[in-house]
Coordinates of C-alpha atoms in Angstrom, one line a residue:
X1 CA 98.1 93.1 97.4
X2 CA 95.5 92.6 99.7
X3 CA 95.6 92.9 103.5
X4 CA 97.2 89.5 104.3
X5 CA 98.9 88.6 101.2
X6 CA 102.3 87.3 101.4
X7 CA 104.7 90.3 100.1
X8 CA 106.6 88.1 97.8
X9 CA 104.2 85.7 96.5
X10 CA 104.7 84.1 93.3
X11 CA 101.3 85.2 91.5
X12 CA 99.5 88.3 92.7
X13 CA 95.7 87.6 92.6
X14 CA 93.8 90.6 90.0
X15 CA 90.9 92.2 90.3
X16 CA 88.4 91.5 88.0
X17 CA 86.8 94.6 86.1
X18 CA 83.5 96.0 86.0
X19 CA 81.3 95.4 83.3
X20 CA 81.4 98.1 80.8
X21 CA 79.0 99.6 78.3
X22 CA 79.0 102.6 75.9
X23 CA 78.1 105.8 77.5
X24 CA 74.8 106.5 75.7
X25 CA 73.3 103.5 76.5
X26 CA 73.9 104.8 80.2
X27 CA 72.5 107.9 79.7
X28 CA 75.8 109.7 79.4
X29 CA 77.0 111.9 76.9
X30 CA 79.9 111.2 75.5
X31 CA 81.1 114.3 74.3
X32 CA 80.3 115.6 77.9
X33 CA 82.7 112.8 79.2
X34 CA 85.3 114.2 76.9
X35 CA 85.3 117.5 77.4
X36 CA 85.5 116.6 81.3
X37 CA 88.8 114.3 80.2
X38 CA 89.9 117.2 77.9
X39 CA 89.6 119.8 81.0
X40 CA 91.6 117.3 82.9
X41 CA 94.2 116.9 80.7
X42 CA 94.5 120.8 80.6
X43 CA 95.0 121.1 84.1
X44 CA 97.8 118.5 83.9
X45 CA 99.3 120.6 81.3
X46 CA 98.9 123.5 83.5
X47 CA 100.9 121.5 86.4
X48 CA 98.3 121.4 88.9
X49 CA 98.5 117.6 89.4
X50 CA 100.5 115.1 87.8
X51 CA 98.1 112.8 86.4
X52 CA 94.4 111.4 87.7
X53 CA 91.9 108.3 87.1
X54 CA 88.0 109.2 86.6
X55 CA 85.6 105.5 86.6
X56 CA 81.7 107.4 85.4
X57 CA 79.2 104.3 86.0
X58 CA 75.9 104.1 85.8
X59 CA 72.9 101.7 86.1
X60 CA 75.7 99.1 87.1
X61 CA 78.0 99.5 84.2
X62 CA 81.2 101.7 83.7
X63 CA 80.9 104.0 80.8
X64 CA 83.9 105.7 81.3
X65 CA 87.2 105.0 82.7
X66 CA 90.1 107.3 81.7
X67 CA 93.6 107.4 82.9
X68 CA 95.4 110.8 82.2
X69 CA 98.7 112.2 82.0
X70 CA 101.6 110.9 84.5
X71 CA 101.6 108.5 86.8
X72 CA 104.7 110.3 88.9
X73 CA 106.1 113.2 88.1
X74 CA 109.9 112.3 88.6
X75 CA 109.0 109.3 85.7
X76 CA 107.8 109.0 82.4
X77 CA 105.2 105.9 82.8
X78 CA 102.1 107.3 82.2
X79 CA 99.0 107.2 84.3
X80 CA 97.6 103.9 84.1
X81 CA 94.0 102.3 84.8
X82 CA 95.8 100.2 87.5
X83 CA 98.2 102.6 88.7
X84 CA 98.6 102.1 92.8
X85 CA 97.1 105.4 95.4
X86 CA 96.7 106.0 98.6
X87 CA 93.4 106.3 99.4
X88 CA 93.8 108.5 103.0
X89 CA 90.2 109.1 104.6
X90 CA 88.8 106.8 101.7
X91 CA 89.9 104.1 104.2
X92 CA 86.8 105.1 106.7
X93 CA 84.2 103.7 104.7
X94 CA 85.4 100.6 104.5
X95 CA 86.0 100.4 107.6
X96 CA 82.8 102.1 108.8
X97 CA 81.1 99.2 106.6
X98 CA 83.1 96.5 108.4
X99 CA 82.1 98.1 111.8
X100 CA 78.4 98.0 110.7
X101 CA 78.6 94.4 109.8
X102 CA 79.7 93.5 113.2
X103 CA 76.5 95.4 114.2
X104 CA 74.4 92.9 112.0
X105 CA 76.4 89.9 113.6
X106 CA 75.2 91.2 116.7
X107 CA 78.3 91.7 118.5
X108 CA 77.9 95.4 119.3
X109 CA 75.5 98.3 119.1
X110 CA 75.6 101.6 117.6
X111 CA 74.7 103.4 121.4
X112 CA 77.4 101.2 123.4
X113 CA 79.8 102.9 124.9
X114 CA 83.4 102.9 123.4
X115 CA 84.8 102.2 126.9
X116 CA 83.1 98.5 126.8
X117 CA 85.9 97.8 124.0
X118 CA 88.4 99.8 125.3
X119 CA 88.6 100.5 128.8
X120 CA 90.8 103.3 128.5
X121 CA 88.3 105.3 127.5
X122 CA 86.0 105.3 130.4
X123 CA 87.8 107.9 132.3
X124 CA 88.1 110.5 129.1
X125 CA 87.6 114.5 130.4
X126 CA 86.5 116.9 128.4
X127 CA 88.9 119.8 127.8
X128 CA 87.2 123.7 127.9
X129 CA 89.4 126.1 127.2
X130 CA 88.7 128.9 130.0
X131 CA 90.3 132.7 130.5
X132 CA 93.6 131.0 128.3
X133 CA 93.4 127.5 130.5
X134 CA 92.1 124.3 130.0
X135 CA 89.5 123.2 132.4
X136 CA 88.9 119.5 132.5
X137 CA 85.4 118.3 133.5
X138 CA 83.6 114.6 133.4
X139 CA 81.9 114.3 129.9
X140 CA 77.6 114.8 129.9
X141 CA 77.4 111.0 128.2
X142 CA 79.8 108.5 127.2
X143 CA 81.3 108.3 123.7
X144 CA 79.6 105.6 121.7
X145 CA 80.2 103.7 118.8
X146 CA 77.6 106.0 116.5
X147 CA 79.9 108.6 117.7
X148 CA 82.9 107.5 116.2
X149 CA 80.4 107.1 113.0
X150 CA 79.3 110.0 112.4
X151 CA 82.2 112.3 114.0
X152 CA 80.8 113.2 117.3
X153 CA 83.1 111.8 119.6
X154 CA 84.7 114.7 120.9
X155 CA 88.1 113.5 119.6
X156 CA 90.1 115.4 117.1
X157 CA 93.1 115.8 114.7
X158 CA 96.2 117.2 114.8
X159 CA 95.9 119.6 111.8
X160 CA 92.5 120.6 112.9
X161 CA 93.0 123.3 115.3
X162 CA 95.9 124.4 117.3
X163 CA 94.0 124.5 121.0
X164 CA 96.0 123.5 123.9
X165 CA 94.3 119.5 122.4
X166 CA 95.7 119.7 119.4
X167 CA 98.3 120.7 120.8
X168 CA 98.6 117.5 122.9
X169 CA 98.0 115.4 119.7
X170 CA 100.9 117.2 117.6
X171 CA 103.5 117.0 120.5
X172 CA 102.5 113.0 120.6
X173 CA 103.0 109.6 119.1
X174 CA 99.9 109.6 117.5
X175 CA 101.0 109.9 113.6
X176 CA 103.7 107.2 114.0
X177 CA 103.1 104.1 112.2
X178 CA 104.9 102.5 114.3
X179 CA 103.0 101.6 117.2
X180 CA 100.1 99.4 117.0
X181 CA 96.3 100.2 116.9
X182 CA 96.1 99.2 120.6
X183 CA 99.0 101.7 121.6
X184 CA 97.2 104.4 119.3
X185 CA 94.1 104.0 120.8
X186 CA 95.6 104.0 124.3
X187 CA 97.3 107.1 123.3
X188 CA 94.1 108.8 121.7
X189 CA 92.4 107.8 124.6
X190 CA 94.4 109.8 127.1
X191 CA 93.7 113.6 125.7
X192 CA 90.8 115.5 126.7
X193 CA 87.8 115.3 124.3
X194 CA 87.9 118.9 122.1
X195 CA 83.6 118.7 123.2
X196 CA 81.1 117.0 124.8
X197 CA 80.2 113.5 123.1
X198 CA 77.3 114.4 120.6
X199 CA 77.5 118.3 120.8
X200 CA 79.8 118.5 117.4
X201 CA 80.8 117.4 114.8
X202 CA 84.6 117.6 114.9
X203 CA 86.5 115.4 111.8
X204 CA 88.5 113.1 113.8
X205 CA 90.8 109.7 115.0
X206 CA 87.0 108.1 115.6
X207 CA 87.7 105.8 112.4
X208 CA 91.0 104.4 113.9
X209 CA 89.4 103.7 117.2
X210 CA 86.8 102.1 114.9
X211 CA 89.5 100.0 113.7
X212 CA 90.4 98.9 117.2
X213 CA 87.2 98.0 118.1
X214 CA 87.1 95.5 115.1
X215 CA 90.5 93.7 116.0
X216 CA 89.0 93.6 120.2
X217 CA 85.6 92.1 119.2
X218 CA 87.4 90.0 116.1
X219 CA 90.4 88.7 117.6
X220 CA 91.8 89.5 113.9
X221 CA 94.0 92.1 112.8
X222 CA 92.2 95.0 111.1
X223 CA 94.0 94.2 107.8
X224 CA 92.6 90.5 108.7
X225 CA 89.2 91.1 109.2
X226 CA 89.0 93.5 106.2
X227 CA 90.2 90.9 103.7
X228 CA 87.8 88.4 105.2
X229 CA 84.6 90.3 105.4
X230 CA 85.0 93.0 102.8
X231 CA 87.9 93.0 100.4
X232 CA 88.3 89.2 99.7
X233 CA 84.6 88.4 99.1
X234 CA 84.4 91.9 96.6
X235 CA 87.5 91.0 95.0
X236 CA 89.1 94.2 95.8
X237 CA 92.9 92.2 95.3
X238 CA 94.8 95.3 95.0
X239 CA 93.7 97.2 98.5
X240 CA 95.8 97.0 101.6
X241 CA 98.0 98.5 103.9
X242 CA 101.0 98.5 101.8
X243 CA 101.5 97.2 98.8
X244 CA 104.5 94.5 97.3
X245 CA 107.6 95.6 96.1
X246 CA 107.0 94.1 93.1
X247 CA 104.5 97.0 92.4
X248 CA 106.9 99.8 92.9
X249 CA 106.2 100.3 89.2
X250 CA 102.9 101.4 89.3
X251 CA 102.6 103.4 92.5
X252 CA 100.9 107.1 91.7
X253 CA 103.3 109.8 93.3
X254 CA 102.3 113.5 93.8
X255 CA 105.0 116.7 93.2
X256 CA 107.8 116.8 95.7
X257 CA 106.3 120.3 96.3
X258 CA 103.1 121.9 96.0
X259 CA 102.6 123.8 92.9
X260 CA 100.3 126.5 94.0
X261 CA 102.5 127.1 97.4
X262 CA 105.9 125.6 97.3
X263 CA 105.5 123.5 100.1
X264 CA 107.1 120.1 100.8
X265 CA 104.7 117.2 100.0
X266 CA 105.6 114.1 102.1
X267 CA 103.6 111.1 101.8
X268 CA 104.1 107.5 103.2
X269 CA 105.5 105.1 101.6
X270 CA 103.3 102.4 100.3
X271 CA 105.6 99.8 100.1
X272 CA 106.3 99.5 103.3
X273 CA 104.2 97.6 105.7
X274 CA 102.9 99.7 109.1
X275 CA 102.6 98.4 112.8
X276 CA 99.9 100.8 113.1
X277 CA 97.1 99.6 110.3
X278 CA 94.9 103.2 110.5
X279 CA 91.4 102.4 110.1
X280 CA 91.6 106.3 109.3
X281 CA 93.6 106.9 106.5
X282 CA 96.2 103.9 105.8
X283 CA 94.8 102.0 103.0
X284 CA 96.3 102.0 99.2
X285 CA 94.2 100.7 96.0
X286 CA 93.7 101.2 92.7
X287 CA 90.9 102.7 91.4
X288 CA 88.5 99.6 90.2
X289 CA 88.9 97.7 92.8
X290 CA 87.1 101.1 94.9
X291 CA 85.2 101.0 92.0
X292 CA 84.1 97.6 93.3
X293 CA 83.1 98.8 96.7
X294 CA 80.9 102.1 95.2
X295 CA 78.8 99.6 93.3
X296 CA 78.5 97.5 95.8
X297 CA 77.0 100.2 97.9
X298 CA 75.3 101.4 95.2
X299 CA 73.8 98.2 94.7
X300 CA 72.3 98.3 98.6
X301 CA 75.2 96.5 99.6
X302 CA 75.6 93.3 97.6
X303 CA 78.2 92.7 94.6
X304 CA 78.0 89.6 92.2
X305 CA 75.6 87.4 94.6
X306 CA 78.3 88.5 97.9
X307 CA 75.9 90.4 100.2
X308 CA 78.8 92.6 102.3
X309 CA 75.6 94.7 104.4
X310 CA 72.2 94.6 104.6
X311 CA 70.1 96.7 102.5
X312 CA 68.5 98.9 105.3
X313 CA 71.9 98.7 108.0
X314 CA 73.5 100.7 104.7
X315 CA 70.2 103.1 104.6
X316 CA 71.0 104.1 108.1
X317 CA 74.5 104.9 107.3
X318 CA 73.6 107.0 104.3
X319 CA 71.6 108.9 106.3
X320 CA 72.7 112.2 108.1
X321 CA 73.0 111.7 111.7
X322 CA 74.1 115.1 112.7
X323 CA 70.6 117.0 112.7
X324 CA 70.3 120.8 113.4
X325 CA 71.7 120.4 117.2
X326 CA 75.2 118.9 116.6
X327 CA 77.4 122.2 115.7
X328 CA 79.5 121.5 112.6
X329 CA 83.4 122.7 113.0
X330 CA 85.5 122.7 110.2
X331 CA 84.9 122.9 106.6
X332 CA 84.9 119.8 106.0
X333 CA 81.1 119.8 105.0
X334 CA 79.7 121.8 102.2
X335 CA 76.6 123.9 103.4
X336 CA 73.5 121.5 102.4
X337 CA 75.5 118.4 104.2
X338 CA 75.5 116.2 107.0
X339 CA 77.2 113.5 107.7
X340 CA 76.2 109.5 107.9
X341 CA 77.7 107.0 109.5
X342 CA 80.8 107.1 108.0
X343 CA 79.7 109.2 104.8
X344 CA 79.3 112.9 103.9
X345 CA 75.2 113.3 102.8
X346 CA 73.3 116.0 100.7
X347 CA 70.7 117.3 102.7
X348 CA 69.4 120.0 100.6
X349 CA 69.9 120.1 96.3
X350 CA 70.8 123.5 96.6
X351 CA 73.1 125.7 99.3
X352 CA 76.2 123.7 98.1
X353 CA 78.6 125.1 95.0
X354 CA 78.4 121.6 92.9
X355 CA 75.9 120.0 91.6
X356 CA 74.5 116.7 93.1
X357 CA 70.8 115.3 94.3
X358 CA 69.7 114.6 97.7
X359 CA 71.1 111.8 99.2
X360 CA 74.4 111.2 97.9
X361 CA 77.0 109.8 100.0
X362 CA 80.2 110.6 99.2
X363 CA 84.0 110.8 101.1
X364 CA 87.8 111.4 100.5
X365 CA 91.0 111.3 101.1
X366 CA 93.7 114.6 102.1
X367 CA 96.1 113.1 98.8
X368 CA 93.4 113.9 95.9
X369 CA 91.2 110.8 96.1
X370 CA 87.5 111.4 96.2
X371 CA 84.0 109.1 95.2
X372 CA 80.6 109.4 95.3
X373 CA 77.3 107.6 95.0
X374 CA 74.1 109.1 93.4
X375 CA 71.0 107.0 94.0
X376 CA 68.7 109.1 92.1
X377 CA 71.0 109.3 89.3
X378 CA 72.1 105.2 89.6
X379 CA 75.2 107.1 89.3
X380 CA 79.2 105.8 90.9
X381 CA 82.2 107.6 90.8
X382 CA 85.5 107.1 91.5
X383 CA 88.5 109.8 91.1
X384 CA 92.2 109.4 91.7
X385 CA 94.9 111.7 92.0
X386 CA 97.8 112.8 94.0
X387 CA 97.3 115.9 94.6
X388 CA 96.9 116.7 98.3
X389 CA 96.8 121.0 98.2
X390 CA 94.5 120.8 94.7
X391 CA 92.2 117.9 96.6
X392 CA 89.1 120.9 97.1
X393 CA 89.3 122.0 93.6
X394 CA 89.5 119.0 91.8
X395 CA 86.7 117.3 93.7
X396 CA 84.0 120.4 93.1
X397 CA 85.9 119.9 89.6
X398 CA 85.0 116.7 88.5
X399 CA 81.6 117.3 90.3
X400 CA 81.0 119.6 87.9
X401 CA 82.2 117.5 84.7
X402 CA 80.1 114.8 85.4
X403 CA 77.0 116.3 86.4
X404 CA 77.0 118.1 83.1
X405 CA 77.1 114.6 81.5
X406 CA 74.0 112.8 82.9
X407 CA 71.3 113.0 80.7

């Protein structure tokens, strides 16, 4: 299933586990990790998602890897360890760590202007809304690469805000995945920025433009390039941007309606191969092969003897790179955060709601999917789930569950 495999190939490659050891050795507790599965499983009872996968590892070894409750809702396969999700936002750190490796190659720099890859950008305004009209003025400083990064591009969502911008980008093409990342980036590039380049920190498209900027400078497909550079050499044979029919059996589904609101839940379908390969949100994978990726960050960015990044290029991007001046919108990031370069970061070990030590890096995705890396702790985690309206609870959730287990 990766990237560039051929949708009806005869045998799918698999990816190869972790190596696993009992939780005490780990410094775990056991009956810690149970109760955590036990609350899960209560929670499933309750309805509030259909099933989830929790992968605990520590010092380089899983010591815990549960599958609970259903896989979809509408069948009766249970939840399995290899069951198929879409990952969402989970997508931006791989691609934030195939962007950073071009960096190493020396094809780019972190303070280069996003208009040297695509032109479109250099004649971006800036949209202020004034006395109920938008204004548009020239920017203070190009957009830059680290700006897509770390979220200070000036660029936006859709779904967050409704300003006369937003507005722009819901009356658009720009959720269709059926344009390509050229015609996305083209499109993005035509709306007013919501700020100046570096004033805020705005969640954004900057990890699709990302993506764009990898197919310009690689000549490759983003799907391409990611096999090479990331998935293929990590063994991560089950992440791509759709997934073959012959998996239909294992795909993880959420309710057809929220259960705490009613509302219609619509997800893509992840059989179904895009145009439009978002570097933002468009991946699917199961939950060891992300596994494979958190320990190979953990590990300073090597996996069995395959260097992906360099041990200090993935410092810098577990650093925050907001600072006190860049004014954070949204809530996004828990108060004690920043954000990396392409990561969320604890910047202080209290403030926040959860538990956690300074400097994890952690990210998610909008469906329920969430992971985290605890260098203090030698601590990886990966979470799956379906859920997209119960995503905020079950993260500080299984925060909480785990924490309580490290001895």
């Amino acid at each position: 299933m990766t990237a560039t495999a051929a949708p009806h190939a005869a045998i799918a490659p698999k990816t190869p586990p972790l190596p696993e050891a009992k939780p005490e050795t780990l410094g775990l507790s056991r009956s810690r990790l149970q109760a955590m599965s036990d609350a899960f499983k209560r929670e499933i009872d309750k309805g509030t998602v259909p099933g989830v996968t929790v992968l605990v590892g520590r010092r380089g070894q899983v010591g815990w890897f549960e599958a609970i409750g259903k896989q979809s809702p509408s069948g009766t396969a249970p939840m399995a360890h290899d069951s198929i999700f879409r990952l969402f936002s989970m997508t931006k750190p791989i691609v934030s760590v195939g962007i950073m490796a071009l960096v190493e190659d020396g094809h780019l720099l972190l303070s280069d202007a996003v208009a040297k890859f695509i032109p479109e950008f250099s004649d971006q305004k800036v949209g202020l809304v004034s006395g109920g009209k938008l204004e548009l003025v020239p920017p203070k400083r190009p957009m830059t690469v680290q700006d897509l990064l770390r979220h200070t591009s000036g660029l936006t969502y859709e779904h967050q805000g409704d300003g006369p911008v937003h507005k722009l980008y819901q009356d658009s093409r720009v959720r269709s995945r059926k344009i390509t990342n050229a015609e996305h980036a083209a499109l993005v590039a035509s709306f007013p920025l919501v700020c100046h380049p570096g004033d805020e920190f705005n969640y954004s498209r900057s990890t699709d433009i990302l993506g764009r900027i990898i197919e310009v400078i690689s000549g490759k497909s983003l799907g391409a390039y990611l096999t090479d550079r990331i998935l293929a050499p990590l063994q991560m044979a089950e992440t791509g941007f759709a997934t073959a029919e012959a998996n239909a059996g294992r795909l993880a589904e959420p309710f057809a309606a929220d259960p705490w609101t009613g509302d219609k839940v619509a997800l893509f379908n992840m059989l179904e191969q895009p145009v439009m390969e978002s570097g933002g949100g468009g991946l699917v994978s199961t939950t060891m092969d992300y596994a494979r990726f958190a320990l190979m960050l953990r590990n300073g960015g090597a996996l069995d003897g395959n260097r992906i990044i360099g041990r200090k290029t993935l410092e810098l991007m577990a650093s925050d790179h907001l600072g006190p001046h860049v004014v954070t919108n949204g809530t996004l990031l828990s108060p004690g955060h920043g954000f990396g370069l392409g990561f969320a970061v604890r910047r202080d070990a209290g403030i926040a709601p959860f538990p956690g030590s300074v400097g994890q890096y952690f990210w998610s995705g909008i469906a329920g999917t969430f992971f985290w890396i605890d260098p203090k702790e030698d601590l990886f985690v990966v979470f799956m789930s379906q859920g997209p309206g119960q995503r905020d609870y079950t993260r500080t959730l299984v925060r909480d569950l785990v924490y309580a287990a490290v001895d």
